[in-house]
Short mmCIF file of C-alpha atoms in Angstrom, two decimals:
data_model
loop_
_atom_site.label_atom_id
_atom_site.label_comp_id
_atom_site.label_asym_id
_atom_site.label_seq_id
_atom_site.Cartn_x
_atom_site.Cartn_y
_atom_site.Cartn_z
CA MET A 1 -0.29 0.09 -0.11
CA LYS A 2 1.58 3.57 -0.85
CA GLU A 3 2.03 5.77 2.17
CA SER A 4 1.87 9.31 0.89
CA PHE A 5 2.84 12.46 2.67
CA VAL A 6 2.77 16.26 2.32
CA PHE A 7 5.38 18.22 3.83
CA THR A 8 5.46 21.34 4.67
CA LEU A 9 8.34 23.87 6.58
CA SER A 10 5.47 26.10 7.83
CA GLU A 11 2.39 25.72 9.97
CA HIS A 12 0.71 28.12 8.02
CA ASP A 13 1.46 26.44 4.19
CA ASN A 14 -2.14 24.95 3.59
CA PHE A 15 -0.96 22.75 0.78
CA GLN A 16 -2.62 19.50 1.42
CA VAL A 17 -3.78 16.20 -0.46
CA ASP A 18 -6.71 13.81 0.16
CA GLY A 19 -5.41 10.75 1.62
CA SER A 20 -2.08 11.96 2.87
CA ARG A 21 -0.45 12.71 6.14
CA LYS A 22 0.84 16.17 6.65
CA VAL A 23 3.89 16.69 8.47
CA ASN A 24 5.78 20.44 8.77
CA ILE A 25 9.38 19.45 9.27
CA ASN A 26 9.62 22.14 11.51
CA ASP A 27 6.98 21.15 14.11
CA PRO A 28 9.43 19.69 16.78
CA GLU A 29 6.60 16.91 17.64
CA ALA A 30 7.48 15.60 14.69
CA PHE A 31 11.16 15.93 13.68
CA GLN A 32 14.02 18.10 15.28
CA TYR A 33 17.09 18.78 13.92
CA THR A 34 20.44 21.57 14.48
CA PHE A 35 21.43 22.62 11.66
CA TRP A 36 20.18 26.64 12.71
CA ASN A 37 21.92 26.08 15.96
CA PRO A 38 24.64 23.55 15.48
CA LYS A 39 26.00 21.63 18.97
CA THR A 40 30.22 22.82 18.65
CA GLY A 41 31.57 26.19 18.02
CA TYR A 42 29.72 29.06 18.42
CA GLY A 43 25.98 28.01 18.50
CA LYS A 44 23.89 30.34 16.02
CA LYS A 45 26.68 32.35 15.05
CA HIS A 46 28.57 29.43 13.95
CA MET A 47 26.18 29.70 10.99
CA TYR A 48 27.70 33.06 10.23
CA VAL A 49 31.25 31.91 9.51
CA THR A 50 30.71 31.23 6.03
CA PRO A 51 31.80 34.15 3.22
CA GLN A 52 28.25 33.52 1.48
CA ARG A 53 25.07 32.40 2.59
CA PHE A 54 23.76 28.81 1.61
CA THR A 55 22.10 28.38 -1.74
CA ASP A 56 18.66 27.91 -2.74
CA GLU A 57 19.36 24.59 -4.03
CA ALA A 58 21.77 23.23 -1.42
CA MET A 59 18.90 24.41 1.25
CA ASP A 60 16.22 22.56 -0.77
CA LEU A 61 18.55 19.23 -0.96
CA PHE A 62 18.91 19.53 2.99
CA TYR A 63 14.96 19.77 3.20
CA ILE A 64 14.65 17.18 0.89
CA SER A 65 17.12 15.03 2.87
CA LEU A 66 15.03 15.68 5.90
CA MET A 67 11.69 14.48 4.91
CA VAL A 68 12.94 11.89 3.15
CA PHE A 69 14.97 10.87 6.76
CA CYS A 70 11.26 11.47 7.95
CA VAL A 71 9.39 8.64 6.16
CA ASP A 72 12.12 6.34 6.24
CA ARG A 73 11.51 6.16 10.06
CA SER A 74 8.31 6.52 9.54
CA VAL A 75 6.96 3.44 7.70
CA SER A 76 7.74 0.07 8.95
CA ARG A 77 9.13 -2.40 6.80
CA LYS A 78 7.46 -5.23 8.53
CA LYS A 79 4.15 -4.49 7.36
CA GLN A 80 5.16 -4.62 3.99
CA GLU A 81 4.00 -7.71 1.43
CA ASP A 82 7.74 -8.55 0.98
CA ALA A 83 8.48 -7.51 4.43
CA TRP A 84 11.11 -4.85 3.40
CA THR A 85 10.32 -2.68 0.38
CA ARG A 86 7.64 0.36 0.57
CA ASP A 87 5.95 2.14 -2.13
CA LEU A 88 6.25 5.71 -0.68
CA GLU A 89 5.14 9.43 -2.10
CA LEU A 90 6.12 12.63 -1.08
CA TYR A 91 4.93 16.21 -1.65
CA ILE A 92 7.75 18.67 -0.81
CA PRO A 93 8.10 22.69 -1.52
CA VAL A 94 11.30 23.51 -3.09
CA LYS A 95 12.55 26.93 -4.08
CA ALA A 96 14.59 25.86 -7.14
CA TYR A 97 11.59 24.76 -8.64
CA GLU A 98 12.35 24.51 -12.38
CA LYS A 99 15.84 22.79 -11.62
CA TRP A 100 14.32 20.16 -9.01
CA GLY A 101 12.21 19.43 -12.04
CA HIS A 102 15.00 18.49 -14.23
CA CYS A 103 16.74 16.60 -11.55
CA LYS A 104 13.72 14.83 -10.25
CA SER A 105 15.05 11.26 -11.90
CA ILE A 106 17.82 11.60 -10.46
CA LEU A 107 16.96 11.71 -7.01
CA ILE A 108 14.13 8.96 -7.40
CA ASN A 109 16.88 6.76 -8.98
CA ALA A 110 19.34 7.41 -6.26
CA LEU A 111 16.84 6.82 -3.44
CA ASN A 112 15.66 3.66 -4.99
CA PHE A 113 18.71 2.33 -4.69
CA LEU A 114 19.89 3.51 -1.45
CA THR A 115 16.76 2.42 0.71
CA GLY A 116 15.27 -0.38 -1.57
CA ASP A 117 11.97 1.00 -1.81
CA HIS A 118 9.74 2.84 -4.72
CA TRP A 119 9.40 6.15 -3.97
CA ALA A 120 7.49 9.01 -5.85
CA ILE A 121 8.58 13.09 -5.61
CA HIS A 122 5.83 15.79 -6.50
CA PHE A 123 7.49 19.31 -5.88
CA ARG A 124 5.79 22.44 -5.61
CA GLU A 125 7.23 26.01 -5.31
CA ARG A 126 8.38 27.53 -1.82
CA VAL A 127 8.35 31.73 -2.25
CA THR A 128 8.41 32.00 1.57
CA THR A 129 11.42 31.58 4.19
CA THR A 130 11.22 29.89 7.51
CA ASP A 131 11.72 31.61 10.80
CA ASP A 132 14.83 30.15 11.09
CA GLU A 133 16.26 31.36 7.59
CA ASN A 134 15.17 35.13 8.23
CA LYS A 135 16.91 34.94 11.31
CA TYR A 136 19.69 33.29 9.80
CA ILE A 137 19.52 36.22 7.45
CA LYS A 138 19.42 38.74 9.87
CA GLY A 139 22.04 37.67 12.04
CA ARG A 140 24.92 37.68 9.05
CA TRP A 141 23.85 41.01 8.67
CA ARG A 142 23.96 41.60 12.51
CA TYR A 143 27.49 40.21 13.07
CA ARG A 144 29.16 40.83 10.06
CA ARG A 145 31.75 42.30 11.57
CA SER A 146 32.52 40.57 14.27
CA VAL A 147 32.61 36.82 13.23
CA ARG A 148 35.61 35.98 11.54
CA LYS A 149 34.79 34.06 8.31
CA ILE A 150 36.47 30.76 7.35
CA ASP A 151 37.53 29.47 3.95
CA SER A 152 38.85 26.17 2.49
CA ASP A 153 38.83 23.85 -0.43
CA ILE A 154 38.14 21.02 1.39
CA PHE A 155 35.51 19.56 3.53
CA CYS A 156 35.51 16.18 5.24
CA MET A 157 33.03 13.98 6.70
CA LEU A 158 33.91 13.33 10.21
CA SER A 159 31.51 10.42 11.71
CA GLY A 160 33.65 9.22 14.69
CA GLY A 161 34.90 6.08 13.24
CA LEU A 162 38.26 4.82 12.08
CA ASP A 163 38.06 5.55 8.05
CA SER A 164 37.28 8.91 8.45
CA PHE A 165 39.86 9.62 11.43
CA ILE A 166 42.60 8.12 8.92
CA GLY A 167 40.97 10.39 6.17
CA ALA A 168 41.03 13.80 8.51
CA ILE A 169 44.77 12.30 9.44
CA ASN A 170 46.13 12.25 6.23
CA LEU A 171 44.07 15.98 4.97
CA LEU A 172 45.80 17.50 8.07
CA LYS A 173 49.33 16.01 7.47
CA ASP A 174 49.43 17.09 4.08
CA GLY A 175 49.05 20.74 5.69
CA GLU A 176 45.19 20.75 3.93
CA LYS A 177 42.73 23.12 6.41
CA PRO A 178 39.73 20.69 5.86
CA ILE A 179 36.26 21.97 7.54
CA PHE A 180 34.95 18.66 9.30
CA VAL A 181 31.23 17.91 9.23
CA SER A 182 29.95 15.38 11.85
CA HIS A 183 26.41 14.11 12.63
CA TYR A 184 24.64 12.05 14.87
CA GLY A 185 21.35 10.65 15.89
CA GLY A 186 19.52 9.41 18.58
CA GLY A 187 22.15 7.11 20.80
CA LYS A 188 24.67 8.64 22.75
CA GLY A 189 27.35 6.15 21.46
CA VAL A 190 28.29 8.21 18.44
CA LYS A 191 27.80 11.56 19.82
CA ILE A 192 30.45 10.01 22.55
CA TYR A 193 33.16 8.99 19.92
CA GLN A 194 32.83 12.01 17.96
CA ASP A 195 33.97 14.15 21.25
CA LYS A 196 36.78 11.95 21.76
CA VAL A 197 38.32 12.41 17.67
CA ILE A 198 37.45 16.45 17.49
CA ASN A 199 39.12 16.60 20.81
CA SER A 200 42.36 14.51 19.78
CA LEU A 201 42.54 16.41 16.32
CA LYS A 202 42.12 19.76 17.83
CA THR A 203 44.81 19.23 20.15
CA GLN A 204 47.03 17.40 17.65
CA TYR A 205 47.15 19.87 15.11
CA SER A 206 45.72 23.05 16.54
CA ILE A 207 42.38 22.83 14.98
CA ASP A 208 39.83 25.95 15.55
CA SER A 209 36.83 24.95 16.76
CA LYS A 210 35.11 26.75 14.11
CA ARG A 211 36.40 24.50 11.38
CA PHE A 212 34.45 21.65 13.17
CA PHE A 213 30.48 21.78 12.53
CA ARG A 214 28.25 18.97 14.68
CA PHE A 215 24.57 18.33 14.02
CA TYR A 216 21.56 16.55 15.35
CA ALA A 217 18.51 15.16 13.49
CA ALA A 218 15.92 12.69 14.31
CA SER A 219 12.44 11.71 13.47
CA GLN A 220 10.06 12.18 16.85
CA SER A 221 7.97 8.88 15.74
CA GLY A 222 10.12 6.60 14.21
CA VAL A 223 8.78 3.13 13.98
CA GLU A 224 11.82 2.07 11.38
CA ASP A 225 15.44 1.46 12.64
CA THR A 226 17.35 0.23 9.07
CA THR A 227 17.44 4.47 8.25
CA ARG A 228 19.26 3.56 4.35
CA SER A 229 18.44 7.04 4.21
CA ARG A 230 20.56 8.48 6.52
CA SER A 231 23.68 9.03 4.57
CA LEU A 232 21.56 11.43 2.20
CA MET A 233 20.71 13.48 4.96
CA VAL A 234 24.07 13.52 6.85
CA PHE A 235 25.71 14.28 3.27
CA ALA A 236 22.96 17.51 2.83
CA HIS A 237 24.28 18.81 6.00
CA ALA A 238 28.20 19.05 4.90
CA ILE A 239 26.69 19.83 1.34
CA ALA A 240 24.82 22.86 2.93
CA ILE A 241 27.27 24.47 4.80
CA ALA A 242 29.72 24.19 1.34
CA SER A 243 27.35 25.97 -0.81
CA GLY A 244 28.20 29.11 1.66
CA ILE A 245 32.05 28.89 0.60
CA GLY A 246 31.22 30.64 -2.80
CA HIS A 247 33.26 28.52 -4.92
CA HIS A 248 34.33 24.83 -5.68
CA VAL A 249 34.68 22.61 -2.43
CA ASP A 250 35.67 19.21 -2.67
CA LEU A 251 33.72 17.09 -0.15
CA TYR A 252 35.93 14.22 1.36
CA VAL A 253 33.74 11.14 2.29
CA PRO A 254 36.18 8.69 3.69
CA GLU A 255 35.51 5.05 3.63
CA ASN A 256 37.14 1.70 2.96
CA GLY A 257 36.19 0.57 -0.41
CA VAL A 258 35.42 -3.00 0.71
CA ILE A 259 32.42 -1.38 2.85
CA SER A 260 31.35 0.93 0.01
CA LEU A 261 31.20 -1.55 -2.48
CA ASN A 262 28.70 -3.46 -0.30
CA ILE A 263 29.11 -6.86 -1.25
CA PRO A 264 27.26 -9.59 0.77
CA LEU A 265 29.41 -11.86 2.83
CA SER A 266 26.60 -14.04 3.72
CA ILE A 267 22.94 -14.44 3.70
CA MET A 268 22.51 -11.96 6.55
CA ARG A 269 23.31 -9.00 4.65
CA LEU A 270 21.72 -9.27 1.09
CA GLY A 271 20.51 -6.48 -1.38
CA SER A 272 19.73 -3.18 0.24
CA LEU A 273 19.48 -5.07 4.05
CA SER A 274 22.85 -3.65 3.94
CA THR A 275 23.86 -0.41 3.72
CA ARG A 276 24.75 1.61 0.53
CA THR A 277 25.96 4.64 1.84
CA THR A 278 29.11 5.14 -0.34
CA HIS A 279 28.40 2.76 -3.35
CA PRO A 280 30.03 4.17 -6.23
CA TYR A 281 26.53 3.96 -7.94
CA PHE A 282 24.83 5.69 -5.63
CA MET A 283 27.79 8.37 -5.59
CA GLY A 284 28.00 8.98 -8.92
CA MET A 285 23.84 9.61 -9.06
CA LEU A 286 24.31 11.93 -6.02
CA GLN A 287 26.94 13.75 -8.11
CA SER A 288 24.94 14.35 -10.97
CA LEU A 289 22.18 15.52 -8.67
CA LEU A 290 24.98 17.86 -7.41
CA SER A 291 26.23 19.06 -11.25
CA LYS A 292 22.72 19.60 -12.59
CA LEU A 293 21.65 21.78 -9.11
CA ASP A 294 24.88 23.74 -9.95
CA ILE A 295 25.77 23.10 -6.77
CA ASN A 296 29.71 23.40 -7.50
CA ILE A 297 30.91 20.47 -4.74
CA SER A 298 32.81 17.33 -6.21
CA LEU A 299 32.31 14.06 -3.97
CA VAL A 300 35.92 12.61 -3.29
CA ASN A 301 36.29 9.04 -1.47
CA PRO A 302 39.92 8.98 -1.31
CA PHE A 303 40.16 4.93 0.04
CA GLN A 304 37.95 3.99 -2.82
CA MET A 305 40.34 1.63 -4.12
CA GLN A 306 42.05 0.66 -0.31
CA THR A 307 40.90 -2.05 2.28
CA LYS A 308 40.72 -0.89 5.44
CA GLY A 309 44.00 -2.63 6.72
CA GLU A 310 45.55 -0.82 3.75
CA MET A 311 44.42 2.78 4.84
CA MET A 312 45.84 2.10 8.45
CA ARG A 313 49.51 0.57 7.48
CA THR A 314 49.40 3.72 4.60
CA CYS A 315 48.03 6.38 7.13
CA LYS A 316 50.27 9.69 7.18
CA ASP A 317 50.64 9.87 10.74
CA LEU A 318 51.10 6.03 11.99
CA ASP A 319 51.98 7.20 15.49
CA PHE A 320 48.79 9.29 16.06
CA LEU A 321 46.92 6.94 14.81
CA ASN A 322 48.06 4.02 16.69
CA ALA A 323 47.57 5.88 19.77
CA HIS A 324 44.27 6.96 19.19
CA TYR A 325 42.48 4.33 17.01
CA GLN A 326 40.60 2.92 19.76
CA ASP A 327 38.50 6.25 20.37
CA THR A 328 37.02 5.22 16.95
CA LEU A 329 33.59 3.53 16.36
CA SER A 330 33.16 1.02 13.61
CA CYS A 331 29.99 -1.00 15.49
CA SER A 332 26.75 -1.20 13.55
CA HIS A 333 25.02 -0.81 16.78
CA PRO A 334 26.90 0.43 19.42
CA ASP A 335 24.45 1.46 21.60
CA GLN A 336 22.87 -1.98 22.51
CA GLY A 337 25.12 -2.57 25.09
CA ARG A 338 23.06 0.21 27.10
CA TRP A 339 20.24 -1.87 27.57
CA THR A 340 22.19 -4.78 29.55
CA GLY A 341 24.23 -2.19 31.65
CA GLU A 342 27.19 -2.67 29.26
CA THR A 343 29.59 -0.08 27.63
CA VAL A 344 28.58 1.63 24.88
CA GLY A 345 30.99 0.85 22.17
CA HIS A 346 31.81 -1.87 20.15
CA CYS A 347 29.85 -4.95 20.17
CA GLY A 348 32.88 -6.96 18.61
CA GLU A 349 30.36 -9.26 16.70
CA CYS A 350 28.90 -7.05 13.68
CA LEU A 351 30.11 -7.08 10.29
CA PRO A 352 31.69 -3.60 10.56
CA CYS A 353 33.58 -4.92 13.84
CA THR A 354 34.81 -7.60 12.33
CA ILE A 355 36.01 -5.82 9.33
CA ARG A 356 37.66 -3.29 12.06
CA LYS A 357 39.60 -6.70 13.86
CA ALA A 358 40.69 -7.82 10.06
CA ALA A 359 42.07 -4.27 9.73
CA ILE A 360 44.09 -4.05 12.86
CA LYS A 361 45.25 -7.54 12.32
CA ALA A 362 46.14 -6.61 9.23
CA ALA A 363 48.10 -3.46 10.04
CA GLY A 364 50.45 -5.46 12.29
CA LEU A 365 48.91 -3.82 15.67
CA ASN A 366 47.46 -5.63 18.84
CA ASP A 367 44.04 -4.74 18.57
CA ALA A 368 43.51 -1.91 21.76
CA THR A 369 39.72 -1.33 21.23
CA VAL A 370 37.03 -2.77 23.97
CA TYR A 371 34.89 -4.83 22.74
CA ARG A 372 31.63 -6.23 24.57
CA HIS A 373 31.55 -9.58 23.02
CA HIS A 374 33.85 -11.85 21.08
CA TYR A 375 31.07 -14.02 19.41
CA GLU A 376 30.53 -16.01 22.48
CA THR A 377 26.63 -15.32 22.27
CA GLU A 378 24.21 -16.91 20.31
CA ILE A 379 23.97 -13.91 17.78
CA GLY A 380 27.76 -13.95 17.51
CA PHE A 381 28.07 -17.34 17.19
CA GLU A 382 25.34 -17.47 14.02
CA SER A 383 27.36 -14.72 12.58
CA LEU A 384 30.56 -16.19 12.92
CA GLN A 385 29.33 -19.45 11.43
CA SER A 386 27.56 -17.31 8.66
CA TYR A 387 31.17 -15.25 8.00
CA LYS A 388 33.54 -18.35 7.46
CA LEU A 389 30.51 -19.99 5.15
CA GLY A 390 30.33 -17.00 3.18
CA LEU A 391 34.21 -16.75 2.91
CA ALA A 392 34.29 -20.55 2.40
CA THR A 393 31.98 -20.31 -0.66
CA PRO A 394 33.47 -19.85 -4.17
CA LYS A 395 32.96 -16.64 -5.98
CA ASP A 396 33.46 -15.26 -9.13
CA SER A 397 35.03 -12.06 -8.12
CA TYR A 398 33.66 -10.14 -11.70
CA ALA A 399 30.46 -11.21 -10.75
CA ALA A 400 30.86 -10.42 -6.99
CA ILE A 401 31.24 -6.74 -7.31
CA GLN A 402 28.00 -6.44 -9.07
CA MET A 403 25.87 -7.90 -6.42
CA SER A 404 24.99 -4.88 -4.60
CA GLY A 405 24.89 -2.32 -7.64
CA PRO A 406 26.13 -1.72 -11.01
CA ILE A 407 30.18 -1.31 -11.19
CA THR A 408 31.05 0.16 -14.73
CA ASP A 409 34.36 1.46 -14.19
CA HIS A 410 38.04 0.36 -13.41
CA ILE A 411 36.65 -3.01 -12.85
CA ASN A 412 39.59 -4.78 -12.61
CA ASP A 413 40.59 -2.31 -10.03
CA TYR A 414 37.34 -3.51 -7.87
CA VAL A 415 38.23 -7.28 -8.20
CA SER A 416 41.65 -6.93 -7.04
CA LEU A 417 40.48 -4.36 -3.60
CA TYR A 418 37.34 -7.19 -3.34
CA GLU A 419 39.94 -10.04 -3.08
CA ARG A 420 42.44 -8.10 -0.91
CA GLY A 421 39.15 -7.12 1.25
CA ILE A 422 38.33 -11.17 1.66
CA LYS A 423 41.82 -12.12 2.18
CA GLU A 424 42.14 -9.77 5.14
CA LEU A 425 38.75 -11.05 6.58
CA GLU A 426 39.78 -14.65 5.88
CA ASN A 427 43.39 -14.07 8.26
CA LEU A 428 41.48 -12.86 10.89
CA ILE A 429 38.56 -15.66 10.95
CA ASN A 430 41.23 -18.50 10.30
CA SER A 431 42.38 -17.29 13.52
CA LEU A 432 39.36 -17.55 15.67
#
C-alpha cells in the first residue's frame, strides 16, 4: 500500500492532498534537528562563518533529505508484503522549482537504490522563508563584522569512525585546512566517540573550533530502524554548509572501498538489507544531482580502492593513529550495550566490528579496542558461522562486485580490491 506524505516548512502552508499525512518538518513534535543551532563551536553564530549565504539549491536538498529521512523512519518495513520494500510518495516544497523538475528522476533513482524502496516525488514552488531562515539572514548582517569568516577548498565528513579519522589525519598531514562536518542521531554512543576524535584532532593539529560543525537530526515518531536514507541527510548537512563557501569545494567522504562496495559476505547481509552509503553507483548519482543543480561540489572518497587494513598501514601519521584508533567507532549498533548495563561501544560481533578487527590485524597491531563480546553470544556465534560460510563459498570476483549495484568503470581495480578485502577477513576468521 502506498504511504503518502505532504511536507511543509511552516504551519502556515495550507497545501494538502486527500489521503496524505501532513507533516511540518519544523514541528519539533514531528522532527527535531539542530542545523540552525549546531552543537559545536559558537552555536547560532557558527552558521555565519561562511563567506556567503547558503544557496537555495543546497538548502532544498537539505530539507528534502530531512523529509526523506522522516518518512524512512515513519513507515515500517515489516508491514510490507515482502517485509521490506515500501511504496512512498512525498509532496515537497522547493525554492529552485524549475531545476528540481529537471533533476527529479536522478533523485528518485538515487533514493530507490539507496533504500530499496519505490519513491514518488512531487515538487511545488516555495516562495516564503522560514523563521529560522529569516533569523539566519538577519544574524549574518548583524554579526557581519564581529564573526570572522573561514574558507577552505576541502570539507571532510567526520563520523567518529576509523575511516574518517584516517581521512582527517591524512588531509591535515598534507597541510590542508579542511572544514569537518559530523552528525549524530538518537543514541549516545556515536556522540561519545565523535567527542574523542574531535578533541584529539584539535589537540594534535591545533585546529580552530570553527572548523568543526556537528549536527543532530531525528524523527520523533520513528518505527523503522533500518534508516537507509540517513547517509543522504548526513551528506546534505555538509553540502549546505559548503554551498556558503562561494567557490568549488571537494567534499571528502572517507570510507574503505570494501565496505563501499557493500558486497554481502553472508546471507545475513543481502541487497539493500545492508547499507549502500558510499557505493560508487549511489555516489555517482548524487554527484550528477549536484552538477545539475549547479552546486559546485565534488564528492571524493580517497580510499575507494583501499581496504581498511591498507588505510591503516598507509596513514600519514602512524604514531598518532596508533595512539588513538581505539577512540574511534566502527560498530553498527553501539548503543545496544546500554540496555544490558554494558559499556556503550563496540559489540565485537557485527560485520563492521569484524572488518575492523581484520584491518587492525592486517596493520600488524595488537587490538586495543574494547569489545563487549567475542562471538560467544548466540547472535555472535551465528554471525561467525555465517562469515565462515560466506568466505568458504566460491565466488566469481567479477560477479561479486556487481552484487549490490552496477560497477562500470575500473572493473579490474575493484576486483583486486574485493579479493584483497576478502583476504584480510580470511586471515582474521581463520585465526579465531
